[in-house]
């Protein structure tokens, strides 16, 4: 138990020590960079069974990063969005959500209404991973000059984690130099207290702990974690 507590104390200090960064600090080259948005759809922010106020709370920070990225000259904005088939096996683990053709699977208005929305490339996904049946790997092959990916969205420990790890591990496997950067203030996950989980027969989900531990694990595997990007 003492060893466990030592690690948790260290994790808290690591998280508190995350530093804000600027595009200049990170040496971002606009022509080699893509901004990746994961699941910033209405089904997690405003309507449906999986709406989370913690996810909705990061919308202003994400919109600001979109705007600043566009001002910098970044041209690739990649939106990965849950767009589920009604018979997906995922619905045995989570309530039905973000069905294809429904309002829940639509990009949130705050992002969809940006004046440069014509630059968005939307990838529909039927699982928490971008790696399967989305066409993303084909996009990567067609855009070899893009070697830096800034990632925002939700959930830190599910789709964001899966996406960042796919980018990192696929680059490792192919001996490619690739950067994956996650600003902590632009990612979030949902909360399910133990008491609530017991009442509804679900698994609990501690937002604060899982947010930290999965950011740590991304860092452990070579993903750059910063507090924010401006």
PDB file of C-alpha atoms in Angstrom:
ATOM      1  CA  UNK A   1       0.000   0.000   0.000  1.00  0.00           C
ATOM      2  CA  UNK A   2       2.860   2.390   0.814  1.00  0.00           C
ATOM      3  CA  UNK A   3       4.389   1.796  -2.607  1.00  0.00           C
ATOM      4  CA  UNK A   4       1.032   2.410  -4.277  1.00  0.00           C
ATOM      5  CA  UNK A   5       0.596   5.662  -2.384  1.00  0.00           C
ATOM      6  CA  UNK A   6       4.097   6.780  -3.310  1.00  0.00           C
ATOM      7  CA  UNK A   7       3.244   6.375  -6.968  1.00  0.00           C
ATOM      8  CA  UNK A   8      -0.089   8.177  -6.618  1.00  0.00           C
ATOM      9  CA  UNK A   9       1.651  11.052  -4.846  1.00  0.00           C
ATOM     10  CA  UNK A  10       4.201  11.180  -7.644  1.00  0.00           C
ATOM     11  CA  UNK A  11       1.411  11.121 -10.240  1.00  0.00           C
ATOM     12  CA  UNK A  12      -0.286  14.093  -8.583  1.00  0.00           C
ATOM     13  CA  UNK A  13       2.961  16.062  -8.640  1.00  0.00           C
ATOM     14  CA  UNK A  14       3.620  15.115 -12.262  1.00  0.00           C
ATOM     15  CA  UNK A  15       0.144  16.282 -13.245  1.00  0.00           C
ATOM     16  CA  UNK A  16       0.444  19.539 -11.304  1.00  0.00           C
ATOM     17  CA  UNK A  17       3.773  20.166 -13.005  1.00  0.00           C
ATOM     18  CA  UNK A  18       2.453  20.102 -16.574  1.00  0.00           C
ATOM     19  CA  UNK A  19       3.498  23.322 -18.276  1.00  0.00           C
ATOM     20  CA  UNK A  20       1.639  25.542 -20.751  1.00  0.00           C
ATOM     21  CA  UNK A  21       3.330  25.838 -24.130  1.00  0.00           C
ATOM     22  CA  UNK A  22       3.138  28.023 -27.199  1.00  0.00           C
ATOM     23  CA  UNK A  23       3.302  26.934 -30.816  1.00  0.00           C
ATOM     24  CA  UNK A  24       6.746  28.533 -30.843  1.00  0.00           C
ATOM     25  CA  UNK A  25       7.865  26.586 -27.753  1.00  0.00           C
ATOM     26  CA  UNK A  26       6.794  23.363 -29.445  1.00  0.00           C
ATOM     27  CA  UNK A  27       8.445  24.362 -32.734  1.00  0.00           C
ATOM     28  CA  UNK A  28       5.228  23.693 -34.626  1.00  0.00           C
ATOM     29  CA  UNK A  29       5.569  23.863 -38.414  1.00  0.00           C
ATOM     30  CA  UNK A  30       2.114  24.617 -39.800  1.00  0.00           C
ATOM     31  CA  UNK A  31       2.646  22.762 -43.084  1.00  0.00           C
ATOM     32  CA  UNK A  32       3.612  19.585 -41.254  1.00  0.00           C
ATOM     33  CA  UNK A  33       0.920  19.658 -38.563  1.00  0.00           C
ATOM     34  CA  UNK A  34      -2.668  18.441 -38.232  1.00  0.00           C
ATOM     35  CA  UNK A  35      -5.141  19.242 -35.473  1.00  0.00           C
ATOM     36  CA  UNK A  36      -7.075  16.123 -34.524  1.00  0.00           C
ATOM     37  CA  UNK A  37     -10.454  16.396 -32.803  1.00  0.00           C
ATOM     38  CA  UNK A  38     -11.835  13.236 -31.229  1.00  0.00           C
ATOM     39  CA  UNK A  39     -15.574  12.804 -30.614  1.00  0.00           C
ATOM     40  CA  UNK A  40     -16.524  16.433 -30.149  1.00  0.00           C
ATOM     41  CA  UNK A  41     -20.062  15.571 -31.155  1.00  0.00           C
ATOM     42  CA  UNK A  42     -23.444  16.492 -29.733  1.00  0.00           C
ATOM     43  CA  UNK A  43     -23.932  13.013 -28.262  1.00  0.00           C
ATOM     44  CA  UNK A  44     -21.228  13.652 -25.666  1.00  0.00           C
ATOM     45  CA  UNK A  45     -21.749  17.383 -25.165  1.00  0.00           C
ATOM     46  CA  UNK A  46     -25.424  18.291 -25.372  1.00  0.00           C
ATOM     47  CA  UNK A  47     -27.878  15.474 -26.080  1.00  0.00           C
ATOM     48  CA  UNK A  48     -28.205  11.727 -25.492  1.00  0.00           C
ATOM     49  CA  UNK A  49     -27.453   9.178 -22.743  1.00  0.00           C
ATOM     50  CA  UNK A  50     -23.693   9.797 -22.654  1.00  0.00           C
ATOM     51  CA  UNK A  51     -23.692  13.578 -22.286  1.00  0.00           C
ATOM     52  CA  UNK A  52     -21.042  14.750 -19.827  1.00  0.00           C
ATOM     53  CA  UNK A  53     -20.726  18.256 -18.382  1.00  0.00           C
ATOM     54  CA  UNK A  54     -17.011  17.606 -17.952  1.00  0.00           C
ATOM     55  CA  UNK A  55     -16.650  17.103 -21.693  1.00  0.00           C
ATOM     56  CA  UNK A  56     -18.843  20.090 -22.546  1.00  0.00           C
ATOM     57  CA  UNK A  57     -16.634  22.202 -20.270  1.00  0.00           C
ATOM     58  CA  UNK A  58     -13.603  21.889 -22.563  1.00  0.00           C
ATOM     59  CA  UNK A  59     -15.424  23.214 -25.648  1.00  0.00           C
ATOM     60  CA  UNK A  60     -14.182  26.827 -25.283  1.00  0.00           C
ATOM     61  CA  UNK A  61     -10.550  25.713 -24.953  1.00  0.00           C
ATOM     62  CA  UNK A  62     -10.854  23.476 -28.006  1.00  0.00           C
ATOM     63  CA  UNK A  63     -12.504  26.175 -30.108  1.00  0.00           C
ATOM     64  CA  UNK A  64      -9.726  28.578 -29.122  1.00  0.00           C
ATOM     65  CA  UNK A  65      -7.084  26.054 -30.181  1.00  0.00           C
ATOM     66  CA  UNK A  66      -8.867  25.518 -33.511  1.00  0.00           C
ATOM     67  CA  UNK A  67      -8.868  29.266 -34.115  1.00  0.00           C
ATOM     68  CA  UNK A  68      -5.236  29.743 -33.117  1.00  0.00           C
ATOM     69  CA  UNK A  69      -4.174  26.766 -35.233  1.00  0.00           C
ATOM     70  CA  UNK A  70      -5.910  28.239 -38.254  1.00  0.00           C
ATOM     71  CA  UNK A  71      -4.267  31.616 -37.636  1.00  0.00           C
ATOM     72  CA  UNK A  72      -0.897  29.865 -37.523  1.00  0.00           C
ATOM     73  CA  UNK A  73      -1.568  28.413 -40.967  1.00  0.00           C
ATOM     74  CA  UNK A  74      -2.434  24.821 -40.095  1.00  0.00           C
ATOM     75  CA  UNK A  75      -4.571  23.482 -42.939  1.00  0.00           C
ATOM     76  CA  UNK A  76      -5.459  19.962 -41.820  1.00  0.00           C
ATOM     77  CA  UNK A  77      -8.255  19.599 -39.280  1.00  0.00           C
ATOM     78  CA  UNK A  78      -9.219  15.956 -38.764  1.00  0.00           C
ATOM     79  CA  UNK A  79     -12.488  15.219 -36.973  1.00  0.00           C
ATOM     80  CA  UNK A  80     -13.023  11.660 -35.727  1.00  0.00           C
ATOM     81  CA  UNK A  81     -16.610  11.099 -34.714  1.00  0.00           C
ATOM     82  CA  UNK A  82     -18.657   8.238 -33.305  1.00  0.00           C
ATOM     83  CA  UNK A  83     -21.132   7.292 -36.039  1.00  0.00           C
ATOM     84  CA  UNK A  84     -22.482   3.960 -34.927  1.00  0.00           C
ATOM     85  CA  UNK A  85     -24.302   1.174 -36.704  1.00  0.00           C
ATOM     86  CA  UNK A  86     -27.362   0.218 -34.612  1.00  0.00           C
ATOM     87  CA  UNK A  87     -26.068  -3.343 -34.200  1.00  0.00           C
ATOM     88  CA  UNK A  88     -22.525  -2.513 -33.126  1.00  0.00           C
ATOM     89  CA  UNK A  89     -21.268  -4.858 -30.379  1.00  0.00           C
ATOM     90  CA  UNK A  90     -20.045  -1.746 -28.555  1.00  0.00           C
ATOM     91  CA  UNK A  91     -23.597  -1.282 -27.321  1.00  0.00           C
ATOM     92  CA  UNK A  92     -23.146  -4.282 -25.027  1.00  0.00           C
ATOM     93  CA  UNK A  93     -20.625  -2.155 -23.096  1.00  0.00           C
ATOM     94  CA  UNK A  94     -22.172   1.307 -23.458  1.00  0.00           C
ATOM     95  CA  UNK A  95     -25.746   2.530 -23.986  1.00  0.00           C
ATOM     96  CA  UNK A  96     -26.732   3.103 -27.624  1.00  0.00           C
ATOM     97  CA  UNK A  97     -25.357   6.481 -28.681  1.00  0.00           C
ATOM     98  CA  UNK A  98     -24.322   8.560 -31.685  1.00  0.00           C
ATOM     99  CA  UNK A  99     -26.197   6.469 -34.239  1.00  0.00           C
ATOM    100  CA  UNK A 100     -25.408   7.200 -37.878  1.00  0.00           C
ATOM    101  CA  UNK A 101     -27.829   9.803 -39.180  1.00  0.00           C
ATOM    102  CA  UNK A 102     -28.814  11.022 -35.725  1.00  0.00           C
ATOM    103  CA  UNK A 103     -28.178  14.437 -34.216  1.00  0.00           C
ATOM    104  CA  UNK A 104     -25.923  12.859 -31.617  1.00  0.00           C
ATOM    105  CA  UNK A 105     -23.313  11.986 -34.244  1.00  0.00           C
ATOM    106  CA  UNK A 106     -23.103  15.570 -35.531  1.00  0.00           C
ATOM    107  CA  UNK A 107     -20.148  17.867 -34.882  1.00  0.00           C
ATOM    108  CA  UNK A 108     -20.911  20.334 -32.095  1.00  0.00           C
ATOM    109  CA  UNK A 109     -22.120  23.700 -33.365  1.00  0.00           C
ATOM    110  CA  UNK A 110     -19.210  25.575 -31.794  1.00  0.00           C
ATOM    111  CA  UNK A 111     -16.782  23.760 -34.096  1.00  0.00           C
ATOM    112  CA  UNK A 112     -19.047  23.206 -37.107  1.00  0.00           C
ATOM    113  CA  UNK A 113     -19.755  26.945 -37.235  1.00  0.00           C
ATOM    114  CA  UNK A 114     -16.135  28.035 -37.505  1.00  0.00           C
ATOM    115  CA  UNK A 115     -15.513  30.041 -40.711  1.00  0.00           C
ATOM    116  CA  UNK A 116     -12.814  27.625 -41.887  1.00  0.00           C
ATOM    117  CA  UNK A 117     -14.976  24.508 -41.472  1.00  0.00           C
ATOM    118  CA  UNK A 118     -14.429  23.799 -45.158  1.00  0.00           C
ATOM    119  CA  UNK A 119     -10.974  22.546 -44.214  1.00  0.00           C
ATOM    120  CA  UNK A 120     -12.372  19.835 -41.936  1.00  0.00           C
ATOM    121  CA  UNK A 121     -11.987  16.175 -42.875  1.00  0.00           C
ATOM    122  CA  UNK A 122     -14.489  14.000 -41.004  1.00  0.00           C
ATOM    123  CA  UNK A 123     -13.785  10.347 -40.238  1.00  0.00           C
ATOM    124  CA  UNK A 124     -16.777   8.298 -39.102  1.00  0.00           C
ATOM    125  CA  UNK A 125     -15.915   5.550 -36.644  1.00  0.00           C
ATOM    126  CA  UNK A 126     -17.878   2.615 -35.263  1.00  0.00           C
ATOM    127  CA  UNK A 127     -15.519   1.858 -32.365  1.00  0.00           C
ATOM    128  CA  UNK A 128     -13.367   3.734 -29.877  1.00  0.00           C
ATOM    129  CA  UNK A 129     -10.378   3.347 -32.193  1.00  0.00           C
ATOM    130  CA  UNK A 130      -9.550   5.344 -35.343  1.00  0.00           C
ATOM    131  CA  UNK A 131      -7.505   2.441 -36.680  1.00  0.00           C
ATOM    132  CA  UNK A 132     -10.311   0.238 -37.944  1.00  0.00           C
ATOM    133  CA  UNK A 133     -12.482   0.862 -41.003  1.00  0.00           C
ATOM    134  CA  UNK A 134     -12.166   4.648 -40.931  1.00  0.00           C
ATOM    135  CA  UNK A 135      -9.793   5.241 -43.835  1.00  0.00           C
ATOM    136  CA  UNK A 136      -7.376   7.088 -41.576  1.00  0.00           C
ATOM    137  CA  UNK A 137      -4.359   4.928 -42.360  1.00  0.00           C
ATOM    138  CA  UNK A 138      -4.932   5.649 -46.055  1.00  0.00           C
ATOM    139  CA  UNK A 139      -5.025   9.361 -45.225  1.00  0.00           C
ATOM    140  CA  UNK A 140      -1.689   9.038 -43.422  1.00  0.00           C
ATOM    141  CA  UNK A 141      -0.133   7.364 -46.457  1.00  0.00           C
ATOM    142  CA  UNK A 142      -1.394  10.142 -48.737  1.00  0.00           C
ATOM    143  CA  UNK A 143      -0.029  12.867 -46.444  1.00  0.00           C
ATOM    144  CA  UNK A 144       3.498  11.739 -45.535  1.00  0.00           C
ATOM    145  CA  UNK A 145       4.594  15.338 -44.892  1.00  0.00           C
ATOM    146  CA  UNK A 146       2.288  15.566 -41.866  1.00  0.00           C
ATOM    147  CA  UNK A 147       4.433  14.419 -38.969  1.00  0.00           C
ATOM    148  CA  UNK A 148       2.934  16.322 -36.034  1.00  0.00           C
ATOM    149  CA  UNK A 149      -0.523  15.724 -34.596  1.00  0.00           C
ATOM    150  CA  UNK A 150      -2.111  17.890 -31.906  1.00  0.00           C
ATOM    151  CA  UNK A 151      -4.985  15.983 -30.319  1.00  0.00           C
ATOM    152  CA  UNK A 152      -8.066  17.236 -28.465  1.00  0.00           C
ATOM    153  CA  UNK A 153     -11.409  15.763 -27.411  1.00  0.00           C
ATOM    154  CA  UNK A 154     -12.794  12.871 -25.403  1.00  0.00           C
ATOM    155  CA  UNK A 155     -12.517  10.598 -23.627  1.00  0.00           C
ATOM    156  CA  UNK A 156      -8.970  10.881 -22.308  1.00  0.00           C
ATOM    157  CA  UNK A 157      -8.855   7.197 -21.367  1.00  0.00           C
ATOM    158  CA  UNK A 158     -10.878   5.797 -24.268  1.00  0.00           C
ATOM    159  CA  UNK A 159     -10.955   7.308 -27.758  1.00  0.00           C
ATOM    160  CA  UNK A 160      -8.242   9.935 -27.218  1.00  0.00           C
ATOM    161  CA  UNK A 161      -5.943   7.323 -25.695  1.00  0.00           C
ATOM    162  CA  UNK A 162      -6.657   4.808 -28.469  1.00  0.00           C
ATOM    163  CA  UNK A 163      -6.079   7.430 -31.151  1.00  0.00           C
ATOM    164  CA  UNK A 164      -2.865   8.839 -29.690  1.00  0.00           C
ATOM    165  CA  UNK A 165      -1.450   5.363 -29.150  1.00  0.00           C
ATOM    166  CA  UNK A 166      -2.331   4.324 -32.699  1.00  0.00           C
ATOM    167  CA  UNK A 167      -0.450   7.310 -34.080  1.00  0.00           C
ATOM    168  CA  UNK A 168       2.503   6.704 -31.782  1.00  0.00           C
ATOM    169  CA  UNK A 169       2.751   2.918 -32.189  1.00  0.00           C
ATOM    170  CA  UNK A 170       2.167   2.830 -35.946  1.00  0.00           C
ATOM    171  CA  UNK A 171       4.998   5.344 -36.322  1.00  0.00           C
ATOM    172  CA  UNK A 172       7.255   3.274 -34.068  1.00  0.00           C
ATOM    173  CA  UNK A 173       6.524   0.123 -36.054  1.00  0.00           C
ATOM    174  CA  UNK A 174       7.385   1.834 -39.351  1.00  0.00           C
ATOM    175  CA  UNK A 175      10.418   3.737 -37.991  1.00  0.00           C
ATOM    176  CA  UNK A 176       8.725   7.055 -38.727  1.00  0.00           C
ATOM    177  CA  UNK A 177       9.521  10.290 -36.946  1.00  0.00           C
ATOM    178  CA  UNK A 178       6.165  11.511 -35.704  1.00  0.00           C
ATOM    179  CA  UNK A 179       5.067  13.772 -32.869  1.00  0.00           C
ATOM    180  CA  UNK A 180       1.793  13.401 -31.009  1.00  0.00           C
ATOM    181  CA  UNK A 181       0.952  16.275 -28.669  1.00  0.00           C
ATOM    182  CA  UNK A 182      -1.957  16.367 -26.207  1.00  0.00           C
ATOM    183  CA  UNK A 183      -2.854  19.602 -24.365  1.00  0.00           C
ATOM    184  CA  UNK A 184      -4.380  18.567 -21.041  1.00  0.00           C
ATOM    185  CA  UNK A 185      -6.897  21.404 -20.965  1.00  0.00           C
ATOM    186  CA  UNK A 186      -8.411  20.209 -24.254  1.00  0.00           C
ATOM    187  CA  UNK A 187      -9.150  16.596 -23.275  1.00  0.00           C
ATOM    188  CA  UNK A 188     -11.556  15.192 -20.695  1.00  0.00           C
ATOM    189  CA  UNK A 189     -13.425  12.103 -19.617  1.00  0.00           C
ATOM    190  CA  UNK A 190     -16.727  11.348 -17.907  1.00  0.00           C
ATOM    191  CA  UNK A 191     -17.431  10.630 -14.236  1.00  0.00           C
ATOM    192  CA  UNK A 192     -19.371   7.733 -12.736  1.00  0.00           C
ATOM    193  CA  UNK A 193     -19.205   7.603  -8.908  1.00  0.00           C
ATOM    194  CA  UNK A 194     -19.183   4.175  -7.271  1.00  0.00           C
ATOM    195  CA  UNK A 195     -22.519   4.886  -5.565  1.00  0.00           C
ATOM    196  CA  UNK A 196     -24.183   5.743  -8.873  1.00  0.00           C
ATOM    197  CA  UNK A 197     -22.624   2.777 -10.647  1.00  0.00           C
ATOM    198  CA  UNK A 198     -23.951   0.384  -7.997  1.00  0.00           C
ATOM    199  CA  UNK A 199     -27.458   1.777  -8.344  1.00  0.00           C
ATOM    200  CA  UNK A 200     -27.629   1.329 -12.109  1.00  0.00           C
ATOM    201  CA  UNK A 201     -25.507  -1.815 -12.412  1.00  0.00           C
ATOM    202  CA  UNK A 202     -22.658  -0.139 -14.277  1.00  0.00           C
ATOM    203  CA  UNK A 203     -18.903   0.019 -13.792  1.00  0.00           C
ATOM    204  CA  UNK A 204     -17.638   3.047 -11.858  1.00  0.00           C
ATOM    205  CA  UNK A 205     -15.384   5.538 -13.583  1.00  0.00           C
ATOM    206  CA  UNK A 206     -13.355   8.045 -11.578  1.00  0.00           C
ATOM    207  CA  UNK A 207     -12.775  10.923 -13.953  1.00  0.00           C
ATOM    208  CA  UNK A 208      -9.941  12.638 -12.096  1.00  0.00           C
ATOM    209  CA  UNK A 209      -7.857   9.522 -11.518  1.00  0.00           C
ATOM    210  CA  UNK A 210      -8.338   8.034 -14.990  1.00  0.00           C
ATOM    211  CA  UNK A 211      -7.653  11.361 -16.693  1.00  0.00           C
ATOM    212  CA  UNK A 212      -4.298  11.578 -14.915  1.00  0.00           C
ATOM    213  CA  UNK A 213      -3.277   7.941 -15.272  1.00  0.00           C
ATOM    214  CA  UNK A 214      -3.990   7.774 -18.996  1.00  0.00           C
ATOM    215  CA  UNK A 215      -2.187  11.035 -19.704  1.00  0.00           C
ATOM    216  CA  UNK A 216       0.746   9.601 -17.753  1.00  0.00           C
ATOM    217  CA  UNK A 217       0.607   6.408 -19.802  1.00  0.00           C
ATOM    218  CA  UNK A 218       0.586   8.390 -23.034  1.00  0.00           C
ATOM    219  CA  UNK A 219       3.644  10.267 -21.795  1.00  0.00           C
ATOM    220  CA  UNK A 220       5.292   6.973 -20.894  1.00  0.00           C
ATOM    221  CA  UNK A 221       4.903   5.926 -24.527  1.00  0.00           C
ATOM    222  CA  UNK A 222       6.305   9.053 -26.128  1.00  0.00           C
ATOM    223  CA  UNK A 223       3.258  11.293 -26.469  1.00  0.00           C
ATOM    224  CA  UNK A 224       4.002  14.901 -25.488  1.00  0.00           C
ATOM    225  CA  UNK A 225       1.683  16.141 -22.725  1.00  0.00           C
ATOM    226  CA  UNK A 226       1.436  19.874 -22.039  1.00  0.00           C
ATOM    227  CA  UNK A 227      -1.003  21.878 -19.933  1.00  0.00           C
ATOM    228  CA  UNK A 228      -2.195  24.000 -22.854  1.00  0.00           C
ATOM    229  CA  UNK A 229      -1.132  25.383 -26.237  1.00  0.00           C
ATOM    230  CA  UNK A 230      -1.422  29.015 -27.240  1.00  0.00           C
TER     231      UNK A 230
END
